[in-house]
Amino acid sequence: MKDFDHLMSVWQGQPKKEQLSVDEVLKQVKSGVRGLTNRIYWSIVAMVVIIAFAFIIALFGAFNSWVTTVGILIVLITMFMYLTLIVRHYHILSKRDATVNPTEYLDSLKEYQKNRTKVIGWFYYIYTLLISAGLALYFVEVLQNASGIFKGVTYGSIIIWFMFTTFYLKPRMFKNEEEKLNLMIDRLERLQEQFD
């Protein structure tokens, strides 16, 4: 009996979890999702402009080598694949309202996070590798008459860009977004636990 009384006193002595305000949590989650969707929206706009610019170069550029055309096509196809991916992510985040059904919204956020982590993990490396390869092929003809030093600087810049985006920029960028998603999911889960 003493053990039970001791267990009860320890259990009752635990600090109570702070109750979350439904309106405040939903407002914070909506604000967080709005920030993510705005960032994705502007990425879509920028990608459309860049694709249009690359398409104009491919269409109106007078290139002698098929290697240059292949390089531009690799860049265009890769950017188009990325565009379809971020448009899909934008639709997933913006199509639901957290206030209508928070449980369903929580499930969709979890699914988005799982899908995003899986796809972005392998796709990002393929994306940067293909863009770098396409640029390298494009510069074969463009830099044909350039000096060896200028060629070295250009190709060195492509390699440095690839390394910078892969090992420095990507981890920081995705960690920041992952933390925001985790915070939103955590708040919605705590809110759901209050009502269970």
GROMACS .gro file of C-alpha atoms in nm:
model
  196
    1MET     CA    1   0.000   0.000   0.000
    2LYS     CA    2   0.293   0.232   0.076
    3ASP     CA    3   0.427   0.179  -0.273
    4PHE     CA    4   0.093   0.273  -0.423
    5ASP     CA    5   0.068   0.587  -0.207
    6HIS     CA    6   0.425   0.682  -0.301
    7LEU     CA    7   0.351   0.624  -0.669
    8MET     CA    8   0.035   0.838  -0.644
    9SER     CA    9   0.224   1.122  -0.473
   10VAL     CA   10   0.496   1.113  -0.739
   11TRP     CA   11   0.237   1.107  -1.017
   12GLN     CA   12   0.038   1.395  -0.865
   13GLY     CA   13   0.360   1.590  -0.808
   14GLN     CA   14   0.438   1.592  -1.178
   15PRO     CA   15   0.403   1.936  -1.333
   16LYS     CA   16   0.087   1.972  -1.536
   17LYS     CA   17   0.133   2.019  -1.907
   18GLU     CA   18   0.042   2.367  -2.007
   19GLN     CA   19  -0.287   2.385  -2.189
   20LEU     CA   20  -0.259   2.520  -2.539
   21SER     CA   21  -0.502   2.772  -2.675
   22VAL     CA   22  -0.670   2.628  -2.984
   23ASP     CA   23  -0.693   2.964  -3.155
   24GLU     CA   24  -0.330   3.048  -3.081
   25VAL     CA   25  -0.198   2.713  -3.204
   26LEU     CA   26  -0.403   2.725  -3.522
   27LYS     CA   27  -0.293   3.083  -3.584
   28GLN     CA   28   0.074   2.986  -3.538
   29VAL     CA   29   0.038   2.682  -3.765
   30LYS     CA   30  -0.139   2.884  -4.034
   31SER     CA   31   0.132   3.150  -4.011
   32GLY     CA   32   0.407   2.887  -4.040
   33VAL     CA   33   0.242   2.718  -4.337
   34ARG     CA   34   0.182   3.056  -4.501
   35GLY     CA   35   0.555   3.130  -4.467
   36LEU     CA   36   0.645   2.798  -4.629
   37THR     CA   37   0.393   2.838  -4.909
   38ASN     CA   38   0.511   3.194  -4.978
   39ARG     CA   39   0.868   3.074  -5.008
   40ILE     CA   40   0.761   2.792  -5.237
   41TYR     CA   41   0.545   3.032  -5.442
   42TRP     CA   42   0.838   3.266  -5.506
   43SER     CA   43   1.056   2.967  -5.591
   44ILE     CA   44   0.797   2.867  -5.851
   45VAL     CA   45   0.794   3.219  -5.998
   46ALA     CA   46   1.175   3.231  -6.012
   47MET     CA   47   1.193   2.884  -6.168
   48VAL     CA   48   0.938   2.975  -6.438
   49VAL     CA   49   1.141   3.286  -6.527
   50ILE     CA   50   1.467   3.088  -6.538
   51ILE     CA   51   1.309   2.811  -6.750
   52ALA     CA   52   1.171   3.070  -6.991
   53PHE     CA   53   1.514   3.234  -7.016
   54ALA     CA   54   1.688   2.899  -7.077
   55PHE     CA   55   1.425   2.806  -7.335
   56ILE     CA   56   1.483   3.134  -7.520
   57ILE     CA   57   1.859   3.066  -7.521
   58ALA     CA   58   1.798   2.714  -7.653
   59LEU     CA   59   1.554   2.832  -7.915
   60PHE     CA   60   1.736   3.138  -8.047
   61GLY     CA   61   2.099   3.053  -7.974
   62ALA     CA   62   2.307   2.973  -8.278
   63PHE     CA   63   2.511   2.682  -8.151
   64ASN     CA   64   2.739   2.475  -8.370
   65SER     CA   65   2.786   2.181  -8.137
   66TRP     CA   66   2.523   1.928  -8.038
   67VAL     CA   67   2.695   1.908  -7.697
   68THR     CA   68   2.579   2.262  -7.618
   69THR     CA   69   2.221   2.178  -7.711
   70VAL     CA   70   2.234   1.864  -7.498
   71GLY     CA   71   2.366   2.073  -7.206
   72ILE     CA   72   2.081   2.322  -7.237
   73LEU     CA   73   1.825   2.041  -7.269
   74ILE     CA   74   1.963   1.872  -6.955
   75VAL     CA   75   1.931   2.202  -6.766
   76LEU     CA   76   1.576   2.261  -6.898
   77ILE     CA   77   1.452   1.911  -6.820
   78THR     CA   78   1.607   1.918  -6.473
   79MET     CA   79   1.455   2.257  -6.392
   80PHE     CA   80   1.118   2.142  -6.524
   81MET     CA   81   1.133   1.832  -6.299
   82TYR     CA   82   1.214   2.055  -6.002
   83LEU     CA   83   0.931   2.291  -6.096
   84THR     CA   84   0.678   2.005  -6.099
   85LEU     CA   85   0.805   1.890  -5.759
   86ILE     CA   86   0.772   2.230  -5.592
   87VAL     CA   87   0.432   2.295  -5.753
   88ARG     CA   88   0.316   1.964  -5.605
   89HIS     CA   89   0.450   2.063  -5.263
   90TYR     CA   90   0.280   2.401  -5.293
   91HIS     CA   91  -0.056   2.236  -5.365
   92ILE     CA   92  -0.018   1.993  -5.077
   93LEU     CA   93   0.051   2.274  -4.829
   94SER     CA   94  -0.201   2.525  -4.957
   95LYS     CA   95  -0.503   2.304  -5.031
   96ARG     CA   96  -0.607   2.234  -4.672
   97ASP     CA   97  -0.725   2.460  -4.393
   98ALA     CA   98  -0.609   2.384  -4.039
   99THR     CA   99  -0.929   2.524  -3.887
  100VAL     CA  100  -1.165   2.290  -4.073
  101ASN     CA  101  -1.027   1.959  -3.948
  102PRO     CA  102  -0.705   1.984  -3.742
  103THR     CA  103  -0.663   1.605  -3.722
  104GLU     CA  104  -0.681   1.566  -4.099
  105TYR     CA  105  -0.453   1.866  -4.138
  106LEU     CA  106  -0.201   1.711  -3.897
  107ASP     CA  107  -0.206   1.388  -4.098
  108SER     CA  108  -0.150   1.581  -4.422
  109LEU     CA  109   0.142   1.773  -4.266
  110LYS     CA  110   0.300   1.448  -4.149
  111GLU     CA  111   0.252   1.294  -4.493
  112TYR     CA  112   0.400   1.605  -4.656
  113GLN     CA  113   0.701   1.595  -4.423
  114LYS     CA  114   0.762   1.224  -4.486
  115ASN     CA  115   0.725   1.262  -4.863
  116ARG     CA  116   0.937   1.576  -4.871
  117THR     CA  117   1.217   1.419  -4.670
  118LYS     CA  118   1.225   1.111  -4.891
  119VAL     CA  119   1.200   1.290  -5.224
  120ILE     CA  120   1.415   1.591  -5.147
  121GLY     CA  121   1.686   1.370  -5.001
  122TRP     CA  122   1.768   1.191  -5.326
  123PHE     CA  123   1.628   1.444  -5.575
  124TYR     CA  124   1.839   1.735  -5.456
  125TYR     CA  125   2.164   1.552  -5.535
  126ILE     CA  126   2.039   1.448  -5.878
  127TYR     CA  127   1.918   1.803  -5.943
  128THR     CA  128   2.249   1.973  -5.860
  129LEU     CA  129   2.449   1.707  -6.043
  130LEU     CA  130   2.240   1.737  -6.360
  131ILE     CA  131   2.241   2.119  -6.354
  132SER     CA  132   2.619   2.116  -6.310
  133ALA     CA  133   2.662   1.863  -6.592
  134GLY     CA  134   2.432   2.062  -6.820
  135LEU     CA  135   2.623   2.383  -6.751
  136ALA     CA  136   2.954   2.208  -6.810
  137LEU     CA  137   2.832   2.078  -7.147
  138TYR     CA  138   2.691   2.420  -7.235
  139PHE     CA  139   3.023   2.589  -7.164
  140VAL     CA  140   3.218   2.351  -7.392
  141GLU     CA  141   3.120   2.553  -7.698
  142VAL     CA  142   3.066   2.888  -7.527
  143LEU     CA  143   3.418   2.885  -7.385
  144GLN     CA  144   3.578   2.732  -7.693
  145ASN     CA  145   3.782   3.044  -7.772
  146ALA     CA  146   3.842   3.146  -7.410
  147SER     CA  147   4.181   3.123  -7.244
  148GLY     CA  148   4.274   2.819  -7.039
  149ILE     CA  149   4.268   3.023  -6.719
  150PHE     CA  150   3.917   3.148  -6.788
  151LYS     CA  151   3.801   2.794  -6.866
  152GLY     CA  152   3.960   2.670  -6.545
  153VAL     CA  153   3.792   2.945  -6.343
  154THR     CA  154   3.454   2.872  -6.503
  155TYR     CA  155   3.468   2.496  -6.451
  156GLY     CA  156   3.619   2.545  -6.106
  157SER     CA  157   3.326   2.774  -6.021
  158ILE     CA  158   3.080   2.506  -6.129
  159ILE     CA  159   3.254   2.252  -5.904
  160ILE     CA  160   3.266   2.496  -5.612
  161TRP     CA  161   2.899   2.581  -5.666
  162PHE     CA  162   2.809   2.212  -5.664
  163MET     CA  163   3.008   2.151  -5.344
  164PHE     CA  164   2.871   2.466  -5.174
  165THR     CA  165   2.508   2.389  -5.247
  166THR     CA  166   2.542   2.020  -5.165
  167PHE     CA  167   2.741   2.031  -4.845
  168TYR     CA  168   2.672   2.377  -4.702
  169LEU     CA  169   2.348   2.525  -4.833
  170LYS     CA  170   2.127   2.215  -4.856
  171PRO     CA  171   2.171   2.095  -4.497
  172ARG     CA  172   2.105   2.439  -4.352
  173MET     CA  173   1.811   2.515  -4.576
  174PHE     CA  174   1.634   2.184  -4.518
  175LYS     CA  175   1.715   2.178  -4.147
  176ASN     CA  176   1.547   2.516  -4.106
  177GLU     CA  177   1.234   2.402  -4.292
  178GLU     CA  178   1.234   2.070  -4.105
  179GLU     CA  179   1.243   2.252  -3.769
  180LYS     CA  180   0.947   2.468  -3.871
  181LEU     CA  181   0.748   2.165  -3.983
  182ASN     CA  182   0.836   1.975  -3.664
  183LEU     CA  183   0.723   2.271  -3.452
  184MET     CA  184   0.389   2.293  -3.635
  185ILE     CA  185   0.335   1.917  -3.611
  186ASP     CA  186   0.430   1.916  -3.242
  187ARG     CA  187   0.183   2.195  -3.164
  188LEU     CA  188  -0.098   2.020  -3.347
  189GLU     CA  189  -0.018   1.688  -3.174
  190ARG     CA  190  -0.019   1.855  -2.831
  191LEU     CA  191  -0.348   2.020  -2.915
  192GLN     CA  192  -0.492   1.687  -3.027
  193GLU     CA  193  -0.376   1.523  -2.701
  194GLN     CA  194  -0.566   1.785  -2.501
  195PHE     CA  195  -0.892   1.673  -2.655
  196ASP     CA  196  -0.829   1.297  -2.648
   0.00000   0.00000   0.00000
